[in-house]
Every structure is written in C-alpha cells, then in structure tokens.
Amino acid sequence: MKRAASPFSLAAGALFLLCLFLFFHRLADRDLWSSHEARAGMDAQSILDGEGLLPRLFDGRPELQKPPLYYWLVAAIARAREGPVDAWAVRLPSALAALACVALVVGLGWGAGRPIAGLCAGLVLATTMHFTWLARIGRIDVPLALTVSVAVAALYRALARPDGSRFASGVGYVAIAAGVLLKGPIGVVLPAAILAAHLLCEGRWPAFWELGAWRRLGRELGLAWGVPLVLALTVPVFWWAEVASGGQFFHEFFWAHNVERALGGGRLRAHAWWLYVPYFLLYFLPWSPLLLVAVVGRRCRFGPEAQFGLAWALAVLLVLSCARFKRADYLAPAYPGAALFVGCALERWAFSLGARRVLAGVVGVALIVAGAWAHQLAWKLPTKEPYRDYRAFAGEVRRAAPAPARVYFFRTEAHALAFHVGRPLVVVVDWAELQAHLRQPGPHHLVMPPDAAEDCPRHLRGVRLEVVARNTDGGRHERPLVLLRSSGADVQKTE
C-alpha cells in the first residue's frame, strides 16, 4: 500500500512547478536585449567555431571583461543541444542557477529541522521580482549568487560541527573557485565577508591576540588545504588567459573591471555609498516590507538560521556599498540570505499568529506575483520586442551584404545586432581609420548611428554613401541605426 505524500513533499513540488514557470516559461522568446547576453552569445559561438577556449567577439577581440567560465557554460549547452548559440543557451545557466538557489535555501531550512521556514524562504526568493527577472537574463549575477550561496551554506555547516566537516568545506571551496572563475575576486570576498559577519553575530570572531582561537577556526574551516585548493583551480586558468590574450587579461580584467570599479577613477561613474539601501528595498519587493518589520522586531526570536540569513544579506550590502561603481544587478547574492531571514520570520509568525492566516497570506502574495509574471510574459514584454529586437535589421544587413562580405560597425556597440549579423565584421571608431577601410575595393557596408551618418560628408571627403536601410523604418527603436553602402571605386576616383 502506497504511503500518502507528506504536506512538505506536496508543498515542495508546488514550489518546484512555480519555479519552472517563473524561470523557464518563454525564456527564449525575447531577443538578446542585454549587451552582456549578446556578448556571451558571440563569445560562446567563437568557442564552438574552433577559435580556441579564450572567448572572442565576432570582430576578433578577446573577451577580457570577465573570466571565461560563464561563456564555457553557454558553449557547452549549445553543443549539448547540437545547434548554434541562441537565447536559450545564453539564459539557461542563469535560470538553472536560480532554481538551485531556491533549492538551497529550502534545504537550509530543512537541514535545520525547520521545513516550513525553508519552504517560505524558497517561495520568497523565487517570487522576489528582481531575482526572477535576473533569472531570465543571461548575466553572471545569478550564477555568482549560487556559488556564493553554496560556499557560505557549506562552510556554515562545517562551522556547526565541533571539528568542522572536510566534505562540507570542500564543497564550499570548490564553489568559491567557481565564483572566482565566473566574476573574479568578488567570488572570494563575498563568502568571506558573510562568514565573518556570521561569526561576529555569534560572538565567535576571535580577538587579534587569540592565536589559539584563530588556529581552531582555521581547522574548522579547513583553510590550510582549502585556500590552496581554490588557488589550484583558479590561478592556472587566469595565467592561461593572460598568455592567450597576449598579456592583456590582467590589466583589462583585474585593473579596469575590478580595481577601477571598486575605487573609482576609471571610465565608469561613481555612485553614493548609500545607494544600495534603497535599491535593495525596491528590488526585494514584494517582500521588503516584511523584511523591515522582521528587522525592527526582535530577530533573536527567529532562531540562528534567521540571524545567519540577516548577516548574509547585510554583509553583501556592506561589501557592495564600499565600491564606487554600483549596479542593482550586483545585489543578487544578497537575496538568498534575505529570503532565509524572512522565511524564518514567517515560520515563527505562523506559530504565534496562526499558521493558516500567515501561510495563506504568503501563498496569496506569491500567486499575485505569478499572475503579474504571466501578464508580463504573455502581453507586456512582447509589446516591447520591436523596440529592442535587432533580428529584422540584421536580416536587412545580411541581405545587402551576404557573408563573407564584411560589415563595418562605426561608433556603435550594438552587440545584439553584431551577434545576429555574424562574422565577418569590423568595429571602427575613428574617421581616419574608416576612410582607410573605404579605400579598399568595394562595395562596403557600414552600420552607424544617424548622427554619425549625417557627419559622413564632412569627414569622408569624396565618398558617396547610399542609405540602404534603417532599423527605425518600421517604428521606434531603442538604438536607431543606419545601414549605408559605399563603393571603393568612388573613393579611388576622387583621389
């Protein structure tokens, strides 16, 4: 005789189905709106096309803004599907990482003997509006959130045992290495800050002179072998990238995209130190009001897991606030911790205020969020597609200049258009360089913004240009572009 499914199993199954809808439904319907998505598509396709393991854009430039792990994952998914890189392959790592993050916070509650808190935390995380949106974008932030979550959860479990756990610590250090290969030093900094905040909250952070306590903490965390493990998994990859890029990787990635973003003084603008507080309250909706109520209340009533979750979220906010450049997407690693805290609070409120009322309210909010996403996916996002889609214009470009004809992109970084146009293409930013290209036998096809097209007669003396197409012919577009054609013979005749 079959045993009836437990309420926990039924609730976990319902949460899983909700996540499938929120993270995967119509995942590939949109074009690659994000610049990072299009870059990831080109980088992965270059790997599949046999250009080496160092990702490259379609104009031949190596991808040096980030380590290669995310682009390797996209290429592996496309290879497994036996097709070219598409929106599904670009976004699937984020969607899978989001599903794993939800499973992890549920597991944290279940492992602590608090299944209701775990399920509430998973439901909160899955229906946090910004987290759901990031799960549907091919960016590194949610996969990084997963590596940070796995690392801190594993090392948290190791610290909970008297002599630590070698297996849990090993999982944590492998996750840290994966985070470093996804986004660099922040993959180490965030887990370290979260664990430090947790130890401070528990009163287990040793004083500087307590050498014995430091040694004991190091043994519990397995630092003596964990740090070498992380270095062994990451340093060879970075060294290989430095050699394969001709000595450019360390300067471009570590200096320009880490040091300058953190300290300022680079190409990116600086933001106020407090900006992440309103960002978090806005992007953690609809659950940020409950988070504030729980924080104002006596959080000790919610148990050690709640304290750990709150320390987790606050540590991420503190670290990110120290950087001069700020972006809301970087908050993704804070959401699992905040969800764990809110989940524990909801469990205690259910016991004190009545389980049916509290859980019915939580489920009701989740259903409203799911309904909002159903409307967003079925009606609202499709209306924005013509404004951000580059596929139709890319078709116009390649009909005018069939491969293997080169297409010149002048003073525009339309990565989504470049992904759909495909190779060969050349990116040019200087008028003199463009003039030199146009001296070659033609015809030549150029894509540029309308204001640059208007300046062509002044900068390109004797060059006759013909407008072939505009991406605004069918309506407005987020980035108006013009396709022009010139003949090399016209240039030569005028010289």
Coordinates of C-alpha atoms in Angstrom, one line a residue, residues 301-489:
R301 CA 13.1 35.0 18.3
F302 CA 13.5 33.8 14.8
G303 CA 16.4 31.4 15.5
P304 CA 20.1 31.1 14.5
E305 CA 19.2 30.5 10.8
A306 CA 17.4 33.8 10.7
Q307 CA 20.4 35.5 12.2
F308 CA 22.7 33.8 9.7
G309 CA 20.4 35.0 6.8
L310 CA 20.3 38.6 8.0
A311 CA 24.1 38.6 8.5
W312 CA 24.4 37.2 5.0
A313 CA 22.3 40.0 3.4
L314 CA 23.9 42.8 5.4
A315 CA 27.4 41.6 4.6
V316 CA 26.8 41.6 0.9
L317 CA 25.2 45.1 1.1
L318 CA 28.2 46.4 3.1
V319 CA 30.8 45.0 0.7
L320 CA 29.0 46.3 -2.4
S321 CA 28.5 49.7 -0.8
C322 CA 32.2 50.1 -0.4
A323 CA 32.6 50.0 -4.2
R324 CA 32.4 53.4 -6.1
F325 CA 30.5 51.9 -9.1
K326 CA 27.1 50.4 -8.3
R327 CA 24.6 48.4 -10.2
A328 CA 21.4 47.0 -9.0
D329 CA 22.0 43.6 -10.6
Y330 CA 25.0 43.1 -8.3
L331 CA 22.6 42.6 -5.4
A332 CA 21.7 39.1 -6.5
P333 CA 24.0 37.3 -3.9
A334 CA 22.1 39.2 -1.1
Y335 CA 18.7 37.9 -2.0
P336 CA 19.1 34.2 -0.8
G337 CA 20.2 35.4 2.7
A338 CA 17.4 37.9 3.0
A339 CA 14.9 35.2 1.8
L340 CA 16.2 32.9 4.5
F341 CA 15.7 35.5 7.2
V342 CA 12.2 36.3 6.0
G343 CA 11.3 32.6 5.7
C344 CA 12.3 32.1 9.4
A345 CA 10.3 35.1 10.5
L346 CA 7.3 33.8 8.6
E347 CA 7.6 30.4 10.3
R348 CA 7.6 31.9 13.8
W349 CA 4.7 34.3 12.9
A350 CA 2.8 31.3 11.6
F351 CA 3.2 29.6 15.0
S352 CA 2.3 32.7 17.0
L353 CA -0.4 34.4 14.8
G354 CA -2.0 31.3 13.3
A355 CA -0.5 29.1 10.6
R356 CA -3.4 29.3 8.2
R357 CA -3.7 33.1 8.1
V358 CA 0.1 33.6 7.7
L359 CA 0.6 30.9 5.1
A360 CA -2.5 31.9 3.2
G361 CA -1.2 35.4 3.0
V362 CA 2.2 34.2 1.8
V363 CA 0.7 32.0 -0.8
G364 CA -1.6 34.8 -1.9
V365 CA 1.2 37.2 -2.4
A366 CA 3.1 34.5 -4.4
L367 CA 0.1 33.9 -6.6
I368 CA -0.3 37.6 -7.3
V369 CA 3.4 37.7 -8.3
A370 CA 2.9 34.7 -10.5
G371 CA -0.1 36.3 -12.1
A372 CA 1.9 39.5 -12.7
W373 CA 4.6 37.5 -14.4
A374 CA 2.0 35.7 -16.5
H375 CA 0.8 39.0 -17.8
Q376 CA 4.3 40.3 -18.3
L377 CA 5.4 37.3 -20.3
A378 CA 2.3 36.9 -22.4
W379 CA 1.4 40.6 -23.1
K380 CA 3.8 43.3 -21.8
L381 CA 7.2 42.0 -22.9
P382 CA 6.0 41.1 -26.5
T383 CA 4.9 44.7 -26.9
K384 CA 8.5 45.9 -26.2
E385 CA 10.1 43.4 -28.5
P386 CA 10.0 45.6 -31.7
Y387 CA 11.6 48.4 -29.8
R388 CA 14.6 46.2 -28.8
D389 CA 14.8 43.5 -31.4
Y390 CA 17.7 43.5 -33.8
R391 CA 16.9 40.4 -35.7
A392 CA 14.9 42.0 -38.5
F393 CA 17.6 44.7 -39.1
A394 CA 20.3 42.1 -39.1
G395 CA 18.4 40.3 -41.8
E396 CA 18.4 43.5 -43.8
V397 CA 22.1 43.9 -43.3
R398 CA 23.0 40.4 -44.5
R399 CA 20.6 40.6 -47.5
A400 CA 22.6 43.7 -48.6
A401 CA 26.0 42.3 -47.7
P402 CA 25.8 38.5 -47.8
A403 CA 28.6 36.7 -45.9
P404 CA 31.5 36.6 -46.4
A405 CA 31.2 40.3 -47.1
R406 CA 32.5 42.4 -44.2
V407 CA 30.2 44.7 -42.3
Y408 CA 31.7 47.8 -40.6
F409 CA 30.2 48.9 -37.3
F410 CA 31.2 52.6 -36.8
R411 CA 30.9 54.3 -33.4
T412 CA 28.3 51.8 -32.1
E413 CA 28.5 48.9 -29.8
A414 CA 25.3 47.2 -30.8
H415 CA 26.3 43.8 -29.6
A416 CA 22.9 42.2 -30.2
L417 CA 23.0 43.3 -33.8
A418 CA 26.6 42.1 -34.2
F419 CA 25.5 38.7 -32.8
H420 CA 22.8 38.3 -35.4
V421 CA 24.8 39.8 -38.3
G422 CA 27.6 37.4 -37.6
R423 CA 31.2 37.3 -38.9
P424 CA 33.0 38.9 -40.6
L425 CA 32.5 42.3 -39.1
V426 CA 34.9 45.1 -38.2
V427 CA 34.4 47.7 -35.4
V428 CA 35.8 51.2 -36.2
V429 CA 35.7 54.3 -34.0
D430 CA 38.0 56.7 -35.9
W431 CA 37.1 58.6 -39.0
A432 CA 40.6 58.3 -40.5
E433 CA 40.6 54.5 -39.9
L434 CA 37.2 54.3 -41.6
Q435 CA 38.5 56.3 -44.5
A436 CA 41.4 53.8 -44.9
H437 CA 39.0 50.9 -45.0
L438 CA 36.9 52.6 -47.6
R439 CA 39.9 53.0 -49.9
Q440 CA 39.9 49.2 -50.4
P441 CA 37.9 47.8 -53.4
G442 CA 34.2 47.8 -52.6
P443 CA 31.4 47.8 -52.1
H444 CA 31.4 48.5 -48.4
H445 CA 28.5 48.3 -45.9
L446 CA 28.5 50.4 -42.8
V447 CA 26.3 50.4 -39.7
M448 CA 26.3 53.6 -37.7
P449 CA 24.1 55.9 -35.6
P450 CA 22.1 58.6 -37.6
D451 CA 24.2 61.5 -36.2
A452 CA 27.4 59.8 -37.4
A453 CA 25.7 59.2 -40.8
E454 CA 24.9 62.9 -41.1
D455 CA 28.6 63.8 -40.4
C456 CA 29.9 61.5 -43.1
P457 CA 30.1 64.1 -45.9
R458 CA 32.2 66.3 -43.6
H459 CA 34.7 63.7 -42.6
L460 CA 34.7 61.3 -45.6
R461 CA 35.7 63.6 -48.4
G462 CA 34.7 62.3 -51.9
V463 CA 32.9 59.2 -50.5
R464 CA 29.5 58.6 -51.9
L465 CA 27.2 56.9 -49.4
E466 CA 23.8 55.4 -50.1
V467 CA 21.3 54.7 -47.3
V468 CA 20.2 51.1 -47.7
A469 CA 18.0 50.6 -44.6
R470 CA 17.2 51.9 -41.1
N471 CA 16.1 50.0 -38.1
T472 CA 13.5 52.7 -37.4
D473 CA 11.7 52.1 -40.8
G474 CA 9.1 50.0 -39.0
G475 CA 8.8 52.2 -35.9
R476 CA 10.9 53.5 -33.0
H477 CA 13.9 51.6 -31.7
E478 CA 16.0 51.9 -28.5
R479 CA 19.1 52.5 -30.6
P480 CA 18.5 54.0 -34.0
L481 CA 21.0 52.7 -36.6
V482 CA 21.5 53.3 -40.3
L483 CA 22.9 50.8 -42.9
L484 CA 25.0 52.6 -45.6
R485 CA 26.7 51.4 -48.7
S486 CA 29.7 52.9 -50.4
S487 CA 31.8 51.8 -53.4
G488 CA 35.6 51.7 -53.2
A489 CA 35.7 52.8 -56.8

